Structures are given as structure tokens and as C-alpha cells.
Coordinates of C-alpha atoms in Angstrom, one line a residue:
Chain J
M16 CA -48.3 -9.9 -67.5
A17 CA -46.8 -11.1 -64.2
R18 CA -43.4 -9.6 -63.4
K19 CA -40.7 -11.9 -62.2
T20 CA -40.0 -11.2 -58.5
P21 CA -36.3 -10.6 -58.0
A22 CA -34.5 -13.2 -55.9
I23 CA -33.7 -12.1 -52.3
N24 CA -30.1 -12.5 -51.4
T25 CA -30.0 -15.0 -48.6
G26 CA -26.3 -15.2 -48.3
S27 CA -26.2 -13.1 -45.1
M28 CA -28.9 -15.2 -43.5
A29 CA -26.3 -17.9 -42.7
D30 CA -24.1 -15.2 -41.1
I31 CA -27.0 -14.0 -38.9
S32 CA -27.9 -17.4 -37.8
F33 CA -24.3 -18.3 -37.1
L34 CA -24.1 -15.2 -34.9
L35 CA -27.2 -16.4 -33.0
L36 CA -25.8 -19.8 -32.7
T37 CA -22.6 -18.6 -31.1
F38 CA -24.5 -16.4 -28.8
F39 CA -26.6 -19.3 -27.5
L40 CA -23.5 -21.5 -27.2
M41 CA -21.9 -18.8 -25.0
V42 CA -24.8 -18.0 -22.7
S43 CA -26.1 -21.5 -22.1
S44 CA -24.8 -24.4 -20.1
I45 CA -25.6 -28.0 -20.8
N46 CA -27.3 -29.7 -17.9
S47 CA -25.2 -28.3 -15.1
E48 CA -28.1 -28.7 -12.6
Q49 CA -27.3 -31.9 -10.9
G50 CA -26.5 -32.8 -7.3
I51 CA -27.4 -34.7 -4.2
M52 CA -31.0 -34.2 -3.2
R53 CA -31.8 -34.0 0.5
M54 CA -34.7 -33.0 2.7
L55 CA -33.9 -30.9 5.8
P56 CA -35.7 -31.9 9.0
Q57 CA -38.7 -29.9 9.7
K58 CA -38.4 -27.3 12.4
S59 CA -40.9 -27.8 15.2
N60 CA -42.0 -24.5 16.4
N61 CA -44.8 -25.9 18.5
E62 CA -43.4 -26.0 22.1
D63 CA -45.9 -28.6 23.3
Q64 CA -44.4 -31.2 21.1
P65 CA -41.2 -32.8 22.2
K66 CA -38.4 -31.2 20.2
E67 CA -37.1 -34.5 19.0
V68 CA -38.9 -37.8 18.6
D69 CA -37.1 -40.3 20.8
I70 CA -35.2 -42.7 18.7
K71 CA -33.8 -45.9 20.2
E72 CA -30.1 -46.1 20.5
R73 CA -29.8 -49.1 18.2
N74 CA -31.6 -47.2 15.4
I75 CA -29.1 -44.3 15.2
L76 CA -25.8 -44.3 13.4
K77 CA -23.9 -41.2 14.4
I78 CA -21.4 -39.9 11.8
L79 CA -19.2 -37.0 12.5
V80 CA -17.0 -35.3 10.0
R81 CA -14.0 -33.7 11.6
S82 CA -12.1 -30.6 10.5
N83 CA -9.0 -32.7 9.5
G84 CA -11.0 -34.9 7.3
D85 CA -11.4 -37.8 9.7
I86 CA -14.8 -39.5 9.9
L87 CA -16.1 -40.9 13.2
I88 CA -18.8 -43.5 13.2
N89 CA -20.6 -43.8 16.5
G90 CA -17.7 -42.0 18.1
T91 CA -15.3 -44.8 17.7
T92 CA -14.5 -46.1 14.3
I93 CA -12.3 -43.7 12.6
I94 CA -11.7 -43.3 8.9
R95 CA -8.7 -41.2 8.5
N96 CA -8.3 -38.5 5.9
N97 CA -10.9 -40.1 3.5
E98 CA -8.6 -43.1 3.1
I99 CA -11.2 -45.9 3.0
L100 CA -14.5 -44.3 2.1
S101 CA -15.9 -47.5 0.9
K102 CA -15.7 -48.7 4.5
L103 CA -18.2 -46.0 5.4
K104 CA -20.5 -47.2 2.6
D105 CA -20.2 -50.8 3.9
E106 CA -21.0 -49.7 7.4
A107 CA -24.0 -47.7 6.3
K108 CA -25.2 -50.6 4.1
L109 CA -25.0 -53.0 7.0
F110 CA -26.7 -50.5 9.3
F111 CA -29.6 -50.0 6.9
S112 CA -30.1 -53.6 5.9
N113 CA -29.3 -55.5 9.1
P114 CA -29.4 -58.8 7.3
Q115 CA -29.0 -61.0 10.3
N116 CA -31.4 -59.0 12.5
L117 CA -28.7 -58.4 15.1
P118 CA -29.9 -56.7 18.3
N119 CA -27.4 -53.9 18.1
L120 CA -28.5 -52.8 14.6
P121 CA -31.7 -51.1 13.7
E122 CA -35.0 -52.8 14.2
K123 CA -37.4 -53.4 11.4
K124 CA -41.1 -52.7 11.2
E125 CA -43.6 -54.2 8.9
K126 CA -45.1 -51.6 6.6
Q127 CA -47.2 -51.5 3.5
C128 CA -45.0 -50.6 0.6
G129 CA -47.1 -50.2 -2.5
L130 CA -46.6 -53.0 -4.9
L131 CA -44.2 -54.9 -2.6
G132 CA -46.9 -55.5 -0.1
T133 CA -45.8 -55.6 3.5
Y134 CA -42.1 -55.2 3.8
N135 CA -39.8 -55.1 6.8
V136 CA -38.7 -51.5 6.7
S137 CA -35.6 -50.5 8.6
Q138 CA -36.1 -47.9 11.3
G139 CA -32.4 -46.8 11.1
V140 CA -31.6 -43.1 11.0
V141 CA -28.2 -41.7 10.1
E142 CA -27.3 -38.6 12.2
L143 CA -24.8 -36.6 10.3
T144 CA -22.9 -33.9 12.1
S145 CA -19.9 -31.9 11.1
D146 CA -17.2 -29.9 12.9
N147 CA -17.2 -26.2 12.2
G148 CA -13.9 -26.4 10.4
A149 CA -14.8 -29.4 8.2
T150 CA -14.8 -28.6 4.5
F151 CA -17.9 -28.9 2.4
E152 CA -16.1 -31.3 0.1
S153 CA -15.5 -33.9 2.8
Y154 CA -19.1 -33.5 3.9
I155 CA -20.4 -34.2 0.4
M156 CA -18.1 -37.2 0.2
V157 CA -19.8 -38.7 3.2
Q158 CA -23.2 -37.8 1.8
N159 CA -22.2 -39.4 -1.5
E160 CA -21.2 -42.7 0.3
L161 CA -24.5 -42.7 2.2
S162 CA -26.4 -42.3 -1.1
K163 CA -24.3 -45.0 -2.6
A164 CA -25.2 -47.4 0.2
I165 CA -28.9 -46.7 -0.2
N166 CA -28.7 -46.9 -4.0
E167 CA -27.0 -50.3 -3.8
L168 CA -29.6 -51.6 -1.4
R169 CA -32.3 -50.4 -3.7
D170 CA -30.6 -51.9 -6.6
E171 CA -30.4 -55.3 -4.9
L172 CA -34.1 -55.3 -4.0
S173 CA -35.1 -54.0 -7.4
F174 CA -33.1 -56.7 -9.1
I175 CA -34.6 -59.5 -7.0
T176 CA -38.2 -58.3 -7.5
Y177 CA -38.2 -56.7 -11.0
G178 CA -35.1 -58.1 -12.6
K179 CA -33.5 -54.7 -13.2
N180 CA -31.5 -52.1 -11.3
F181 CA -33.3 -49.3 -9.5
D182 CA -32.2 -46.6 -11.8
K183 CA -33.5 -48.6 -14.8
L184 CA -37.0 -48.3 -13.4
D185 CA -38.2 -45.5 -15.6
E186 CA -41.5 -43.5 -16.0
S187 CA -43.5 -46.6 -17.0
L188 CA -42.5 -48.3 -13.8
A189 CA -43.1 -45.3 -11.5
D190 CA -45.1 -47.3 -9.0
E191 CA -42.4 -50.0 -8.7
R192 CA -39.9 -47.2 -8.2
K193 CA -42.0 -45.6 -5.5
S194 CA -42.6 -48.9 -3.7
I195 CA -38.8 -49.5 -3.5
M196 CA -38.2 -46.0 -2.2
Q197 CA -40.8 -46.7 0.5
A198 CA -39.2 -50.0 1.4
I199 CA -35.7 -48.6 1.6
P200 CA -36.0 -45.0 2.8
L201 CA -33.1 -42.6 2.9
N202 CA -33.2 -41.5 6.5
I203 CA -30.4 -39.0 7.0
K204 CA -30.8 -36.4 9.6
E205 CA -28.5 -33.5 9.1
K206 CA -27.9 -31.8 12.4
T207 CA -27.8 -28.1 12.1
E208 CA -27.4 -27.1 15.7
Chain L
M9 CA -20.7 -17.7 -84.8
S10 CA -18.1 -15.8 -83.0
R11 CA -20.7 -13.7 -81.5
F12 CA -22.3 -16.6 -79.7
R13 CA -19.1 -18.1 -78.5
K14 CA -18.3 -14.9 -76.7
N15 CA -21.4 -15.5 -74.4
E16 CA -20.5 -19.1 -73.8
K17 CA -17.3 -18.1 -71.9
K18 CA -16.9 -20.5 -69.0
E19 CA -17.6 -19.2 -65.5
T20 CA -17.3 -21.0 -62.2
P21 CA -20.8 -21.8 -61.1
E22 CA -21.9 -20.1 -57.9
I23 CA -22.4 -22.4 -55.0
N24 CA -26.0 -22.3 -53.8
T25 CA -25.8 -21.2 -50.1
S26 CA -29.5 -20.9 -49.4
S27 CA -29.6 -24.3 -47.7
M28 CA -26.7 -23.2 -45.4
S29 CA -29.0 -21.0 -43.3
D30 CA -31.4 -23.9 -42.9
I31 CA -28.7 -26.1 -41.6
V32 CA -27.4 -23.4 -39.2
F33 CA -30.9 -22.7 -38.0
M34 CA -31.4 -26.3 -37.3
F35 CA -28.3 -26.3 -35.2
L36 CA -29.5 -23.2 -33.4
F37 CA -32.8 -24.7 -32.5
F38 CA -31.1 -27.9 -31.4
F39 CA -28.9 -26.0 -29.0
M40 CA -31.8 -23.8 -27.8
V41 CA -33.7 -26.9 -26.9
I42 CA -31.0 -28.9 -25.1
T43 CA -29.5 -26.0 -23.1
N44 CA -30.8 -23.8 -20.3
M45 CA -29.8 -20.2 -19.9
R46 CA -27.3 -19.4 -17.3
E47 CA -29.7 -17.8 -14.9
S48 CA -27.3 -15.5 -13.1
E49 CA -23.8 -14.2 -13.1
T50 CA -21.8 -15.7 -10.3
K51 CA -20.0 -13.2 -8.0
V52 CA -18.5 -15.9 -5.9
K53 CA -15.9 -18.6 -6.6
F54 CA -17.8 -21.8 -7.0
K55 CA -16.2 -25.1 -7.8
P56 CA -18.5 -27.9 -6.9
P57 CA -17.3 -31.0 -5.1
H58 CA -17.2 -34.3 -6.9
A59 CA -19.9 -37.0 -6.4
S60 CA -21.0 -40.1 -8.2
E61 CA -24.5 -40.5 -6.8
Y62 CA -25.9 -37.3 -8.2
Q63 CA -29.4 -36.8 -9.5
K64 CA -30.6 -34.4 -12.1
L65 CA -32.9 -31.7 -11.1
E66 CA -36.2 -32.5 -12.8
K67 CA -38.2 -29.3 -12.7
K68 CA -35.8 -26.7 -13.9
A69 CA -38.3 -23.9 -13.5
A70 CA -38.8 -24.4 -9.7
V71 CA -35.2 -24.0 -8.7
A72 CA -33.9 -21.2 -6.5
T73 CA -30.1 -21.0 -6.5
I74 CA -27.9 -20.1 -3.6
Y75 CA -24.2 -19.7 -4.1
M76 CA -21.6 -19.8 -1.4
G77 CA -17.9 -19.3 -1.8
E78 CA -15.0 -16.9 -1.8
P79 CA -15.9 -13.5 -3.3
I80 CA -14.5 -12.7 -6.7
N81 CA -15.5 -9.1 -7.0
S82 CA -15.4 -6.1 -4.7
E83 CA -19.1 -6.0 -4.1
A84 CA -19.1 -9.5 -2.9
A85 CA -15.9 -9.0 -0.9
A86 CA -17.5 -6.1 1.0
K87 CA -20.3 -8.3 2.1
A88 CA -18.4 -11.5 2.8
I89 CA -18.9 -13.2 6.1
D90 CA -15.7 -12.9 8.2
G91 CA -14.3 -11.3 5.0
K92 CA -14.0 -14.8 3.5
I93 CA -17.2 -16.4 2.4
A94 CA -19.9 -14.6 0.4
V95 CA -23.5 -15.8 -0.1
Q96 CA -25.3 -15.1 -3.3
L97 CA -29.1 -15.4 -3.6
N98 CA -29.9 -15.9 -7.3
D99 CA -28.1 -12.8 -8.5
K100 CA -27.9 -10.7 -5.4
I101 CA -25.2 -10.9 -2.7
A102 CA -26.6 -11.3 0.8
N103 CA -25.5 -9.2 3.7
P104 CA -23.2 -10.9 6.1
V105 CA -24.4 -12.8 9.2
P106 CA -24.3 -10.2 12.0
I107 CA -26.2 -7.6 10.0
D108 CA -29.1 -8.8 7.8
F109 CA -28.3 -12.3 6.8
A110 CA -31.4 -13.9 8.3
S111 CA -33.8 -11.3 7.0
D112 CA -32.1 -11.4 3.5
I113 CA -32.7 -15.1 3.3
K114 CA -36.2 -14.8 4.7
S115 CA -37.2 -12.2 2.1
F116 CA -35.5 -14.2 -0.7
I117 CA -37.4 -17.3 0.2
K118 CA -40.6 -15.4 0.6
A119 CA -40.2 -13.8 -2.9
E120 CA -39.6 -17.2 -4.4
R121 CA -42.6 -18.7 -2.8
D122 CA -44.8 -15.7 -3.7
D123 CA -43.7 -16.1 -7.3
R124 CA -44.9 -19.7 -7.3
I125 CA -48.2 -18.9 -5.7
Q126 CA -48.7 -16.2 -8.3
K127 CA -48.2 -18.8 -11.0
Q128 CA -50.7 -21.0 -9.1
E129 CA -48.2 -23.6 -8.2
D130 CA -47.4 -25.2 -5.0
P131 CA -44.6 -23.3 -3.3
N132 CA -43.4 -26.4 -1.6
I133 CA -42.1 -27.8 -4.9
I134 CA -39.2 -25.3 -5.0
T135 CA -35.9 -26.9 -4.8
Y136 CA -33.1 -24.8 -3.3
S137 CA -30.0 -25.6 -5.2
L138 CA -27.1 -25.0 -2.9
K139 CA -24.0 -24.3 -5.1
I140 CA -21.4 -24.3 -2.5
D141 CA -17.7 -24.3 -3.2
G142 CA -15.9 -27.4 -2.0
D143 CA -13.5 -25.5 0.2
V144 CA -16.2 -23.7 2.2
Q145 CA -16.1 -24.6 5.9
M146 CA -19.1 -26.4 7.3
M147 CA -20.0 -23.8 9.8
Y148 CA -21.1 -21.4 7.1
V149 CA -23.1 -24.1 5.4
T150 CA -24.7 -25.0 8.7
T151 CA -25.7 -21.4 9.3
L152 CA -27.3 -21.3 5.8
K153 CA -29.1 -24.6 6.4
E154 CA -30.4 -23.4 9.7
E155 CA -31.8 -20.3 8.0
L156 CA -33.5 -22.4 5.4
R157 CA -35.0 -24.6 8.0
N158 CA -36.3 -21.5 9.9
N159 CA -38.1 -20.5 6.7
N160 CA -39.5 -23.9 6.0
A161 CA -37.4 -24.3 2.9
L162 CA -36.6 -28.0 3.3
K163 CA -36.0 -29.4 -0.2
I164 CA -32.4 -28.8 -1.0
N165 CA -30.0 -30.0 -3.6
Y166 CA -26.2 -29.9 -3.1
A167 CA -24.7 -29.1 -6.5
T168 CA -22.0 -31.6 -7.4
K169 CA -19.8 -32.4 -10.4
K170 CA -19.5 -35.7 -12.0
E171 CA -16.7 -37.8 -10.5
K172 CA -13.7 -38.4 -12.6
K173 CA -12.8 -42.0 -12.9

């Protein structure tokens, strides 16, 4: 005759799992890993190679972050104390896009850009320098504005060609995404010396 | 009759709590899946600057973290650069600039790369997450970046916080 198995008291089970739950809540953080991605320029240790590739004057936008928070563009235009940061964005956008092909703004070169075919890619490079005393926060603000400029340009191109914004191009449209990234590259040179 | 009635005395029925643990376990798994463990204890003050154009780090496994900020404990304070800014590599505080800073960074990057190679992955996929306090002066950041460049660690990510609107 089969004996009835006694029921196991599971009341404490909930307590144990609650304890585990609170433990995980405390030691974990939700998605804190976010930030501005950048590539540092490669160090050329080969002495035969010229240290820096010569870039034409018109293709460089020099941005300097001063210790007091001022931002100098090509040594002249001054944005004082982060007042009008959108001005910096507009300046960068104009520099990278050069819509009227002005001779003092970067030249463009035809390049094969994946699905977009040949595209006139801007040769512009932003050279970002900072004073020793400048805070990291103001530096990031400038980086953020530059990213914003590039993102807006990518959005515009993406909207014209694919009918959606750049950040809406997801996994299934990876090739489209890549082509746009090739057509509008993020050329920021962070000077370290 | 009275004998039966005695047994029928009304009792409050016990609430069945067996499903409670199931629900809580479900919560637990949910949190375990969406969260990532805090990889190291910070020994420096780190308050990231605000930015709106941030990207999420895709491959969480291939991230090496470098903190930079004012020291908050005595160990970090002893090794701070100019007595002000300490650098933490994953969970270890680096020695200050004049002494062993360069070699500390070098061995840190080498260890990270070796770790990837051992797992048969490309060491160049490592992203160096720079968690730098917003108040740190750029000269310290520049020194760090220069060291990263010297060791061919080029893929970096400046940790930022979502901008308040």
C-alpha cells in the first residue's frame, strides 16, 4: 500500500527567493554602460613614415577647449562659457557637409559607399585640442556637439534615401547603416601631445 | 449529532503560498537577465558628464574599465597624481605618473589582451571604457589617452550620463 508523501513546507521558499532578489537588486546596475565612442589615432612608430599625413588647410577644423570653458574654432570664433553650444554644432555641420562647395570648406572625394554607390565624401577632419586646465565635462560637451552634428547629417541622408532616421536603421538594415556611416564619416582627431 | 458539530468548527482557511515563490523566482530571473553585475568597487569619485549623443556598449564582455577621479579612500589617495586625481584600472589603483604609471597601464592592457587571446577572440575588439569624473582636468585625461595610444588601445568610450531635459 502506497504511503502518502508528506507535503513539504514551501513557505520559506518565498523568503529565500526574496533574499536572492534583493541581493541581485543591490549588486547590479541597469545598463550603465553607455557613452561616446571614439577611436584614438594610431601611433606611428615607424620613423620612415611621415609622422602626420599632410592635410590641406581647408580640410581641417581646429577646435580648442580653453581652461575657462571658452571654445575656439580655428583660433578665432569664440564661444564663451558654453553659452551657445548649438553654434558649435552648426559650425561643425557646415564644415562636414559643405553644401555649396565653397573653396574654404573641405573638399569632397568620390568614394564607393556600399549601397549608396559613389558618394561625395567630405575630407574634413576636426582637430580637437584642449588646454591642460580644461575640465573633462566641457571637453565632453564639445564631443557631444560634434557627434550631434554628424548624427544630424546622417539622419538627413538616411531620411532622403531610406525614409527613416539613421538610428531607426536596425539590425535588418545593417548594410544601409554601414553605407551611411561610410558616406558621412566621423573624423575627429584628438590631439594628445 | 453534537459530536459531529464539534469537528465542523469554522476555521479561517490557510492561504496557499506555494505560488508566491514562483512569482518571486520569476522576478529574480527577470532582474538577473536585464542587469549586469557591478564589476568592480570604485575607489575614486566618479560622476559622469552629461551627453545626449551616447551609444550603448554592445559587447559587454569585451570591456575594460578605467576610472579617473578624486580618490575616496586612503589607498587611492596615497597613489593619486599630484595628490588630486587617482586612476583605477578595473579594480586596482594605478601608481602615479612619475613612478610606474606607464608600466601599470601597459601591464593592464597586456593582461586584458592576453585574456581575449586565451578565449580565442580578437584582442582588438576590447573597448576601453573611460569613466572619468566631469571635474577632472584635461591634462590628466590626455596623459591617460597618450598611454593608451602607446599601447595600441585605440577603441575608447567616454562614459556619460543621460542629459536631463
